[in-house]
């Protein structure tokens, strides 16, 4: 059985088992450079994050890191568990798998890559619908104490459980945010890269994305010693590494003059999902939030507070439970990384709007 006896985001000693994701020996250690954002805006953003149990806040703008702050017991080398932000890293990694020929197209049926579903109607679900959260798979909810949901989160046969989930409706009809969709998409990628001789999921993440972007050593929370990662959560990394991922989105796949991921893939995952303007493919997007709330779909009771429209209308972001975020505005060369202990009252609009207003 997997365990998570630590306290979540910053105290992560209790997650097990783990698999290493090798980074580079000397990850980026660029200093904070004043400028580009007013100090008043940075102070207000820091105060908001702190008031909502913030642990790390980084702001990158106009080509440099402009702000970096951590809770007193943490440093730039601290690893964090940021929950569903892993989904967005998986979305980026898909671009590498397509580039490397492991996956031909996200319009392929998932059964092409998963033997268990090859002769099953669920095998006809296109990868695009899994990445876009319109899989049609039955949602088992933790809110209701569903044993399948508990097995998906904490069991040691998570992949097997995910593959046992049946279809509720045809795919491509309803946006319904769901961990199982990401898990199945991750399994398809894992099988595809292994079949291509590119290693397991952790090895491929290291070689295709983490190393090339200059990340430090990270780790994946796996279902069991010989099992697969949780592709919907469990990527434990530094705040600066999440900043690098955000910079890849801002730079259309390029980072410090190097094209790490295809530019057309970044355009693909950040384009509007036809079923939800606030979503792309495993990333969220700026869109109206009726009633000041952002919905995760009909099967999720919780909706994220969203008190005002985003000032940056090109904003895309990674969303981890309770206020883990990477906000990116490509037109402003702006990336904000915010990590904190989970708070259901975390308002999505505050940080990116404060910083956008403070850009000089």
CSV table of C-alpha atoms in Angstrom, one decimal:
chain,number,residue,atom,x,y,z
A,1,UNK,CA,0.0,0.0,0.0
A,2,UNK,CA,1.2,3.5,-0.8
A,3,UNK,CA,1.5,5.9,2.1
A,4,UNK,CA,1.2,9.7,2.5
A,5,UNK,CA,1.9,10.2,6.2
A,6,UNK,CA,3.5,13.7,5.6
A,7,UNK,CA,1.3,16.7,5.8
A,8,UNK,CA,0.9,17.5,2.2
A,9,UNK,CA,2.5,20.3,0.3
A,10,UNK,CA,5.8,21.1,2.1
A,11,UNK,CA,6.2,18.3,4.6
A,12,UNK,CA,6.5,15.4,2.1
A,13,UNK,CA,8.6,12.9,3.9
A,14,UNK,CA,5.6,10.5,4.2
A,15,UNK,CA,4.9,9.9,0.6
A,16,UNK,CA,6.1,6.5,-0.6
A,17,UNK,CA,7.2,4.9,-2.7
A,18,UNK,CA,9.0,7.4,-4.9
A,19,UNK,CA,10.9,7.3,-8.1
A,20,UNK,CA,13.6,9.7,-9.0
A,21,UNK,CA,13.5,12.1,-11.9
A,22,UNK,CA,17.0,13.0,-12.7
A,23,UNK,CA,17.7,16.7,-13.2
A,24,UNK,CA,20.9,18.5,-14.1
A,25,UNK,CA,23.9,18.8,-11.8
A,26,UNK,CA,23.8,22.6,-11.6
A,27,UNK,CA,20.2,23.8,-12.1
A,28,UNK,CA,19.6,27.5,-12.7
A,29,UNK,CA,20.4,29.7,-9.7
A,30,UNK,CA,19.8,33.1,-11.3
A,31,UNK,CA,19.5,35.9,-8.7
A,32,UNK,CA,16.5,38.0,-8.2
A,33,UNK,CA,16.8,41.2,-10.3
A,34,UNK,CA,14.7,44.2,-9.3
A,35,UNK,CA,12.6,45.8,-12.0
A,36,UNK,CA,9.7,45.2,-14.4
A,37,UNK,CA,7.1,44.9,-11.5
A,38,UNK,CA,6.4,47.6,-9.0
A,39,UNK,CA,7.4,46.9,-5.4
A,40,UNK,CA,3.9,47.8,-4.3
A,41,UNK,CA,2.4,45.0,-6.5
A,42,UNK,CA,5.0,42.5,-5.3
A,43,UNK,CA,4.3,43.4,-1.7
A,44,UNK,CA,0.5,43.1,-2.2
A,45,UNK,CA,0.9,39.7,-4.0
A,46,UNK,CA,3.1,38.4,-1.2
A,47,UNK,CA,0.7,39.6,1.5
A,48,UNK,CA,-2.2,37.8,-0.3
A,49,UNK,CA,-0.2,34.6,-0.6
A,50,UNK,CA,0.9,34.7,3.0
A,51,UNK,CA,-2.7,35.4,4.2
A,52,UNK,CA,-3.7,32.2,2.4
A,53,UNK,CA,-1.0,30.0,3.9
A,54,UNK,CA,1.5,30.6,1.2
A,55,UNK,CA,4.8,28.7,1.1
A,56,UNK,CA,6.5,30.0,-2.0
A,57,UNK,CA,5.9,32.9,-4.4
A,58,UNK,CA,8.0,33.5,-7.5
A,59,UNK,CA,7.5,36.2,-10.2
A,60,UNK,CA,9.3,36.2,-13.5
A,61,UNK,CA,8.8,39.1,-15.9
A,62,UNK,CA,10.6,40.8,-18.8
A,63,UNK,CA,13.4,38.2,-18.9
A,64,UNK,CA,14.4,37.9,-15.3
A,65,UNK,CA,13.3,36.6,-11.9
A,66,UNK,CA,11.8,39.6,-10.1
A,67,UNK,CA,10.6,38.1,-6.8
A,68,UNK,CA,11.3,34.9,-4.8
A,69,UNK,CA,10.1,34.3,-1.3
A,70,UNK,CA,9.6,31.2,0.9
A,71,UNK,CA,8.1,30.4,4.2
A,72,UNK,CA,10.8,30.5,6.9
A,73,UNK,CA,11.4,26.8,7.1
A,74,UNK,CA,11.8,26.5,3.3
A,75,UNK,CA,14.4,27.4,0.7
A,76,UNK,CA,14.8,27.4,-3.1
A,77,UNK,CA,15.9,23.8,-2.9
A,78,UNK,CA,12.8,22.6,-1.1
A,79,UNK,CA,10.6,20.1,-2.9
A,80,UNK,CA,6.8,20.5,-2.9
A,81,UNK,CA,3.8,18.3,-3.6
A,82,UNK,CA,1.6,20.4,-5.8
A,83,UNK,CA,-1.1,17.9,-6.6
A,84,UNK,CA,-2.8,18.4,-10.0
A,85,UNK,CA,0.0,20.6,-11.4
A,86,UNK,CA,1.4,17.3,-12.5
A,87,UNK,CA,-1.3,17.1,-15.1
A,88,UNK,CA,0.0,20.1,-16.9
A,89,UNK,CA,3.6,18.7,-16.9
A,90,UNK,CA,2.1,15.6,-18.4
A,91,UNK,CA,0.4,17.8,-21.1
A,92,UNK,CA,3.8,19.3,-21.9
A,93,UNK,CA,5.5,15.9,-22.0
A,94,UNK,CA,3.0,14.7,-24.6
A,95,UNK,CA,4.5,17.2,-27.0
A,96,UNK,CA,7.9,15.6,-26.6
A,97,UNK,CA,6.4,12.1,-27.1
A,98,UNK,CA,4.8,13.3,-30.4
A,99,UNK,CA,8.1,14.9,-31.5
A,100,UNK,CA,10.0,11.7,-30.7
A,101,UNK,CA,7.6,9.5,-32.7
A,102,UNK,CA,6.3,7.6,-29.7
A,103,UNK,CA,2.7,8.9,-30.2
A,104,UNK,CA,1.5,9.6,-33.7
A,105,UNK,CA,-1.3,11.9,-32.9
A,106,UNK,CA,-3.6,12.9,-30.0
A,107,UNK,CA,-6.5,12.0,-32.3
A,108,UNK,CA,-5.4,8.4,-32.1
A,109,UNK,CA,-7.7,6.1,-30.1
A,110,UNK,CA,-6.2,5.3,-26.7
A,111,UNK,CA,-6.6,1.6,-27.3
A,112,UNK,CA,-3.7,1.9,-29.9
A,113,UNK,CA,-1.4,2.3,-26.9
A,114,UNK,CA,-3.2,0.4,-24.1
A,115,UNK,CA,-3.5,-3.4,-24.7
A,116,UNK,CA,-6.1,-3.7,-22.0
A,117,UNK,CA,-8.5,-1.5,-24.0
A,118,UNK,CA,-7.6,-2.5,-27.5
A,119,UNK,CA,-10.7,-4.6,-28.0
A,120,UNK,CA,-12.9,-2.6,-25.6
A,121,UNK,CA,-15.2,0.3,-26.7
A,122,UNK,CA,-13.3,2.5,-24.3
A,123,UNK,CA,-10.3,2.0,-26.5
A,124,UNK,CA,-11.9,4.2,-29.1
A,125,UNK,CA,-11.6,7.3,-26.8
A,126,UNK,CA,-9.3,9.7,-28.6
A,127,UNK,CA,-6.3,10.8,-26.6
A,128,UNK,CA,-7.5,14.4,-27.2
A,129,UNK,CA,-10.6,13.7,-25.2
A,130,UNK,CA,-8.6,12.4,-22.3
A,131,UNK,CA,-6.3,15.4,-22.3
A,132,UNK,CA,-9.3,17.7,-22.7
A,133,UNK,CA,-11.3,16.2,-19.8
A,134,UNK,CA,-14.2,15.0,-22.0
A,135,UNK,CA,-13.4,11.2,-21.6
A,136,UNK,CA,-17.0,10.2,-20.8
A,137,UNK,CA,-15.7,7.9,-18.1
A,138,UNK,CA,-17.8,7.5,-14.9
A,139,UNK,CA,-16.6,9.8,-12.2
A,140,UNK,CA,-16.1,8.2,-8.8
A,141,UNK,CA,-16.0,11.0,-6.2
A,142,UNK,CA,-14.0,11.3,-3.0
A,143,UNK,CA,-16.6,13.7,-1.7
A,144,UNK,CA,-19.0,10.8,-1.3
A,145,UNK,CA,-16.5,8.4,0.1
A,146,UNK,CA,-16.6,6.2,-3.0
A,147,UNK,CA,-14.3,3.2,-2.5
A,148,UNK,CA,-13.2,3.4,-6.1
A,149,UNK,CA,-12.2,7.0,-5.6
A,150,UNK,CA,-10.2,6.0,-2.5
A,151,UNK,CA,-8.4,3.2,-4.4
A,152,UNK,CA,-7.6,5.7,-7.2
A,153,UNK,CA,-6.0,8.1,-4.7
A,154,UNK,CA,-4.3,5.8,-2.2
A,155,UNK,CA,-4.2,2.3,-3.5
A,156,UNK,CA,-1.3,0.4,-4.9
A,157,UNK,CA,-3.2,-0.7,-8.0
A,158,UNK,CA,-4.1,2.8,-9.2
A,159,UNK,CA,-3.5,2.1,-12.9
A,160,UNK,CA,-5.5,-1.1,-12.8
A,161,UNK,CA,-8.3,0.7,-11.0
A,162,UNK,CA,-8.3,3.5,-13.5
A,163,UNK,CA,-8.5,1.0,-16.4
A,164,UNK,CA,-11.5,-0.7,-14.7
A,165,UNK,CA,-13.6,2.5,-14.7
A,166,UNK,CA,-16.5,2.2,-17.2
A,167,UNK,CA,-17.9,4.8,-19.6
A,168,UNK,CA,-20.8,6.9,-18.5
A,169,UNK,CA,-21.4,8.6,-21.9
A,170,UNK,CA,-19.7,8.9,-25.2
A,171,UNK,CA,-16.4,10.9,-25.1
A,172,UNK,CA,-16.2,14.4,-26.5
A,173,UNK,CA,-19.7,15.5,-25.2
A,174,UNK,CA,-19.2,16.9,-21.7
A,175,UNK,CA,-16.3,18.6,-20.0
A,176,UNK,CA,-15.8,16.8,-16.6
A,177,UNK,CA,-12.5,17.2,-14.9
A,178,UNK,CA,-11.3,13.8,-13.7
A,179,UNK,CA,-8.1,12.3,-12.3
A,180,UNK,CA,-8.8,9.0,-14.2
A,181,UNK,CA,-8.6,10.7,-17.5
A,182,UNK,CA,-5.1,12.0,-16.7
A,183,UNK,CA,-4.1,8.6,-15.4
A,184,UNK,CA,-5.2,6.8,-18.5
A,185,UNK,CA,-3.5,9.4,-20.7
A,186,UNK,CA,-0.3,9.0,-18.7
A,187,UNK,CA,-0.4,5.2,-19.0
A,188,UNK,CA,-0.8,5.6,-22.8
A,189,UNK,CA,2.3,7.8,-22.9
A,190,UNK,CA,4.2,5.5,-20.6
A,191,UNK,CA,3.5,2.5,-22.7
A,192,UNK,CA,4.2,4.4,-25.9
A,193,UNK,CA,7.7,5.7,-24.9
A,194,UNK,CA,8.6,2.3,-23.5
A,195,UNK,CA,7.7,0.6,-26.7
A,196,UNK,CA,9.9,3.1,-28.5
A,197,UNK,CA,12.8,2.2,-26.3
A,198,UNK,CA,12.8,5.5,-24.5
A,199,UNK,CA,12.6,4.2,-20.9
A,200,UNK,CA,9.9,4.3,-18.3
A,201,UNK,CA,7.8,7.4,-17.4
A,202,UNK,CA,10.3,8.8,-15.0
A,203,UNK,CA,13.3,8.3,-17.3
A,204,UNK,CA,11.5,9.8,-20.2
A,205,UNK,CA,10.3,12.8,-18.2
A,206,UNK,CA,14.0,13.3,-17.2
A,207,UNK,CA,15.5,13.0,-20.7
A,208,UNK,CA,12.8,14.7,-22.7
A,209,UNK,CA,11.8,17.6,-20.5
A,210,UNK,CA,13.3,17.9,-17.0
A,211,UNK,CA,17.0,17.8,-18.0
A,212,UNK,CA,16.6,19.9,-21.2
A,213,UNK,CA,14.8,22.6,-19.3
A,214,UNK,CA,17.5,22.6,-16.6
A,215,UNK,CA,15.5,21.3,-13.7
A,216,UNK,CA,16.9,20.0,-10.5
A,217,UNK,CA,16.4,16.4,-9.3
A,218,UNK,CA,12.7,15.7,-8.7
A,219,UNK,CA,10.6,12.6,-7.9
A,220,UNK,CA,7.4,10.9,-8.7
A,221,UNK,CA,5.0,9.3,-6.2
A,222,UNK,CA,4.3,5.9,-7.7
A,223,UNK,CA,1.6,3.4,-6.9
A,224,UNK,CA,4.0,0.7,-5.8
A,225,UNK,CA,7.7,-0.1,-6.3
A,226,UNK,CA,7.2,-1.7,-9.7
A,227,UNK,CA,4.2,0.3,-10.7
A,228,UNK,CA,3.4,3.5,-12.5
A,229,UNK,CA,3.3,7.1,-11.3
A,230,UNK,CA,0.2,9.0,-10.4
A,231,UNK,CA,-0.1,11.0,-13.5
A,232,UNK,CA,-2.7,13.3,-12.0
A,233,UNK,CA,-0.6,14.3,-9.0
A,234,UNK,CA,2.6,13.4,-7.1
A,235,UNK,CA,5.3,15.2,-9.1
A,236,UNK,CA,7.5,16.6,-6.3
A,237,UNK,CA,9.7,19.4,-7.4
A,238,UNK,CA,11.2,22.9,-6.6
A,239,UNK,CA,9.2,26.1,-7.2
A,240,UNK,CA,12.0,27.1,-9.6
A,241,UNK,CA,11.4,24.0,-11.7
A,242,UNK,CA,7.7,24.9,-12.0
A,243,UNK,CA,8.9,28.3,-13.1
A,244,UNK,CA,10.9,26.7,-15.9
A,245,UNK,CA,7.8,24.8,-17.1
A,246,UNK,CA,5.9,28.1,-17.1
A,247,UNK,CA,8.6,29.8,-19.0
A,248,UNK,CA,8.4,27.0,-21.6
A,249,UNK,CA,4.7,27.9,-22.1
A,250,UNK,CA,5.5,31.6,-22.2
A,251,UNK,CA,8.3,31.0,-24.8
A,252,UNK,CA,6.3,28.8,-27.1
A,253,UNK,CA,8.4,25.8,-26.1
A,254,UNK,CA,11.7,27.7,-26.1
A,255,UNK,CA,13.9,28.5,-23.1
A,256,UNK,CA,17.0,30.6,-23.1
A,257,UNK,CA,17.4,30.2,-26.9
A,258,UNK,CA,16.8,26.5,-27.0
A,259,UNK,CA,13.7,24.9,-28.4
A,260,UNK,CA,12.8,22.3,-25.8
A,261,UNK,CA,9.3,21.5,-27.0
A,262,UNK,CA,7.6,22.1,-30.3
A,263,UNK,CA,6.0,25.5,-30.6
A,264,UNK,CA,3.0,24.1,-32.3
A,265,UNK,CA,2.4,21.8,-29.3
A,266,UNK,CA,2.3,24.7,-26.9
A,267,UNK,CA,-0.3,26.3,-29.2
A,268,UNK,CA,-2.3,23.1,-29.3
A,269,UNK,CA,-2.5,22.6,-25.5
A,270,UNK,CA,-3.3,26.3,-24.8
A,271,UNK,CA,-6.0,26.6,-27.4
A,272,UNK,CA,-9.6,26.8,-26.3
A,273,UNK,CA,-11.4,23.5,-25.6
A,274,UNK,CA,-14.6,23.5,-27.6
A,275,UNK,CA,-16.5,22.2,-24.5
A,276,UNK,CA,-15.0,24.7,-22.0
A,277,UNK,CA,-13.4,28.0,-22.9
A,278,UNK,CA,-11.5,27.9,-19.5
A,279,UNK,CA,-9.6,24.8,-20.5
A,280,UNK,CA,-7.2,23.6,-23.1
A,281,UNK,CA,-5.4,20.2,-22.9
A,282,UNK,CA,-4.4,19.7,-19.3
A,283,UNK,CA,-4.0,23.4,-18.7
A,284,UNK,CA,-6.5,26.1,-17.7
A,285,UNK,CA,-7.2,29.3,-19.6
A,286,UNK,CA,-8.5,32.8,-19.0
A,287,UNK,CA,-12.2,32.8,-19.5
A,288,UNK,CA,-15.3,34.3,-17.9
A,289,UNK,CA,-16.2,32.8,-14.5
A,290,UNK,CA,-20.0,33.1,-14.0
A,291,UNK,CA,-21.0,33.9,-10.5
A,292,UNK,CA,-17.3,34.4,-9.5
A,293,UNK,CA,-16.6,30.7,-9.6
A,294,UNK,CA,-14.7,28.4,-11.9
A,295,UNK,CA,-16.4,25.0,-12.4
A,296,UNK,CA,-14.6,21.7,-12.7
A,297,UNK,CA,-17.6,20.1,-14.4
A,298,UNK,CA,-20.9,18.5,-13.4
A,299,UNK,CA,-19.4,15.8,-11.2
A,300,UNK,CA,-17.4,18.1,-8.9
A,301,UNK,CA,-19.3,20.1,-6.3
A,302,UNK,CA,-16.4,22.4,-5.5
A,303,UNK,CA,-15.8,25.5,-7.8
A,304,UNK,CA,-12.7,27.6,-7.5
A,305,UNK,CA,-13.3,31.3,-6.3
A,306,UNK,CA,-12.6,33.7,-9.1
A,307,UNK,CA,-13.5,37.2,-7.9
A,308,UNK,CA,-12.7,39.2,-11.1
A,309,UNK,CA,-11.9,38.7,-14.8
A,310,UNK,CA,-8.2,38.1,-15.5
A,311,UNK,CA,-6.5,41.3,-16.7
A,312,UNK,CA,-4.2,39.2,-18.9
A,313,UNK,CA,-6.7,37.7,-21.4
A,314,UNK,CA,-4.0,35.4,-22.7
A,315,UNK,CA,-3.4,33.8,-19.3
A,316,UNK,CA,-3.0,30.1,-19.1
A,317,UNK,CA,-2.3,28.3,-15.8
A,318,UNK,CA,-1.5,25.0,-14.0
A,319,UNK,CA,-4.0,24.3,-11.2
A,320,UNK,CA,-3.1,22.2,-8.1
A,321,UNK,CA,-5.6,21.6,-5.3
A,322,UNK,CA,-6.1,24.4,-2.9
A,323,UNK,CA,-4.0,27.2,-4.4
A,324,UNK,CA,-1.0,25.6,-6.2
A,325,UNK,CA,-0.6,27.6,-9.4
A,326,UNK,CA,1.7,28.5,-12.3
A,327,UNK,CA,0.2,31.5,-14.1
A,328,UNK,CA,1.6,32.4,-17.5
A,329,UNK,CA,0.9,35.4,-19.7
A,330,UNK,CA,3.0,34.9,-22.9
A,331,UNK,CA,2.3,38.4,-24.2
A,332,UNK,CA,3.8,39.9,-21.0
A,333,UNK,CA,6.6,37.4,-20.6
A,334,UNK,CA,5.1,36.8,-17.2
A,335,UNK,CA,5.2,33.7,-15.0
A,336,UNK,CA,4.0,33.5,-11.5
A,337,UNK,CA,4.5,30.4,-9.3
A,338,UNK,CA,2.5,30.2,-6.1
A,339,UNK,CA,2.6,27.2,-3.7
A,340,UNK,CA,0.7,27.0,-0.4
A,341,UNK,CA,-1.1,24.8,2.0
A,342,UNK,CA,-4.5,24.0,0.6
A,343,UNK,CA,-7.2,26.6,1.0
A,344,UNK,CA,-10.6,26.3,-0.6
A,345,UNK,CA,-11.0,30.1,-0.5
A,346,UNK,CA,-8.0,30.8,-2.7
A,347,UNK,CA,-9.1,33.4,-5.3
A,348,UNK,CA,-7.6,32.7,-8.7
A,349,UNK,CA,-7.8,36.2,-10.0
A,350,UNK,CA,-5.9,38.1,-7.2
A,351,UNK,CA,-2.3,37.2,-7.8
A,352,UNK,CA,-2.1,37.5,-11.6
A,353,UNK,CA,-4.2,40.7,-11.6
A,354,UNK,CA,-2.0,42.4,-8.9
A,355,UNK,CA,1.1,41.5,-10.9
A,356,UNK,CA,-0.3,42.5,-14.3
A,357,UNK,CA,-1.4,45.8,-12.9
A,358,UNK,CA,2.1,46.3,-11.4
A,359,UNK,CA,4.1,45.6,-14.6
A,360,UNK,CA,6.2,48.6,-15.4
